[in-house]
Short mmCIF file of C-alpha atoms and ligand atoms in Angstrom, two decimals:
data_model
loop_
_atom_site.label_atom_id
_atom_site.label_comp_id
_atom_site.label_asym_id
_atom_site.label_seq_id
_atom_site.Cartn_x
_atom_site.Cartn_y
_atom_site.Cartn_z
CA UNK A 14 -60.59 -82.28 -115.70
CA UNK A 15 -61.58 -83.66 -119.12
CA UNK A 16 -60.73 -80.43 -120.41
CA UNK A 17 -57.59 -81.14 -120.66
CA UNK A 18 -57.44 -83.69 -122.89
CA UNK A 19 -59.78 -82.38 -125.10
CA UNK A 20 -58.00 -79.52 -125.23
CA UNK A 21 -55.09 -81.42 -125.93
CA UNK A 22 -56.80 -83.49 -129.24
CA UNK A 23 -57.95 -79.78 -130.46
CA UNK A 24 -55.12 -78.79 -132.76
CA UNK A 25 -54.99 -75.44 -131.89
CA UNK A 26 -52.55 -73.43 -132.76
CA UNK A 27 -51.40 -70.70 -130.17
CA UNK A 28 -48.80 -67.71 -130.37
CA UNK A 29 -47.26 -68.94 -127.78
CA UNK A 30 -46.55 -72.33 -129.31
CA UNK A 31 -46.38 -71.41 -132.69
CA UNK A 32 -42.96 -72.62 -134.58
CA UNK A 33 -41.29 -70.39 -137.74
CA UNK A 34 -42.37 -72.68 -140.45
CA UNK A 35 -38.78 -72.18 -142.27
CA UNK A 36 -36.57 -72.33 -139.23
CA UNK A 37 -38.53 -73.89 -136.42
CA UNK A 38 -37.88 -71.27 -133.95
CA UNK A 39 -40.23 -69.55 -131.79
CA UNK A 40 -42.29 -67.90 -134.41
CA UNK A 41 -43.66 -63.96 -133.35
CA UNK A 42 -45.76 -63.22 -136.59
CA UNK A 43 -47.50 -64.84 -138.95
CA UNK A 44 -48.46 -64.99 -142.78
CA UNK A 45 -50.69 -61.90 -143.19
CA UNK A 46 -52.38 -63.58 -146.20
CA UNK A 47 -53.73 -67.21 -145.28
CA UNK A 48 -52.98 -66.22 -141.11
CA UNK A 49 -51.72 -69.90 -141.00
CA UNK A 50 -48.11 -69.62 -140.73
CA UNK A 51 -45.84 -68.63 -138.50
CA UNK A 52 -42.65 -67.21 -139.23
CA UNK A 53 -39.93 -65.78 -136.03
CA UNK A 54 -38.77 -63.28 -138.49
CA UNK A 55 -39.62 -61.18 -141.78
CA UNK A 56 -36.35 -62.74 -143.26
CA UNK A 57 -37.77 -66.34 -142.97
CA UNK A 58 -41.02 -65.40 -144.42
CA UNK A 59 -39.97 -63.41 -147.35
CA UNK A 60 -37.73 -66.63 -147.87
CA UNK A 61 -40.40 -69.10 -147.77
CA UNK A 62 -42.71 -67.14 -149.47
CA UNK A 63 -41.92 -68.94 -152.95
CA UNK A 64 -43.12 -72.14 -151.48
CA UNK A 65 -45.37 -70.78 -149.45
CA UNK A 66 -47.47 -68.74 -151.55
CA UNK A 67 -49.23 -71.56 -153.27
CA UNK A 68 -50.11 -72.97 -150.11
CA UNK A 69 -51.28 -69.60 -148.95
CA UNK A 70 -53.36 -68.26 -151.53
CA UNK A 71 -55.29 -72.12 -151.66
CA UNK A 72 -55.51 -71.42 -147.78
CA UNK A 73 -56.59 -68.09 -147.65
CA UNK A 74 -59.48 -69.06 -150.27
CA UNK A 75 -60.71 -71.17 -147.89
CA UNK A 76 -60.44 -69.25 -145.08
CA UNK A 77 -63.91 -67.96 -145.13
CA UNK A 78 -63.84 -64.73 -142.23
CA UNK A 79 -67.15 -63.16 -142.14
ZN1 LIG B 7 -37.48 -68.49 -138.82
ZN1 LIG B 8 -49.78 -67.46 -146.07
#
């Protein structure tokens, strides 16, 4: 039963919950650089991308996938 809470202090973030990080609407794909954001469309990602590419390419550098 503690696994609930635990798994409620994790900050995971799952598909299902993810939120478009311009729009805040369910968000179906995410940033194929840094794999961090979410976005519910291309529209809102290409749109974000100016702010967010600074953010993603620090990201993605520490993203360290074997
Ligand atoms: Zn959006
Ligand atoms: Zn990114």
């Amino acid at each position: 039963m503690a696994s609930v809470y635990t798994a409620d202090n994790m900050d995971n973030v799952l598909p299902e919950k993810a939120k478009c990080a311009r729009c805040g609407y369910p968000a179906k794909q995410r940033c194929s650089g840094c794999k961090m954001e979410w976005y519910c469309r291309r529209q809102c990602q290409v749109q974000q991308w100016p702010k967010h590419k600074k953010v993603c390419s620090q990201m993605s550098a520490v993203t360290d996938t074997a």
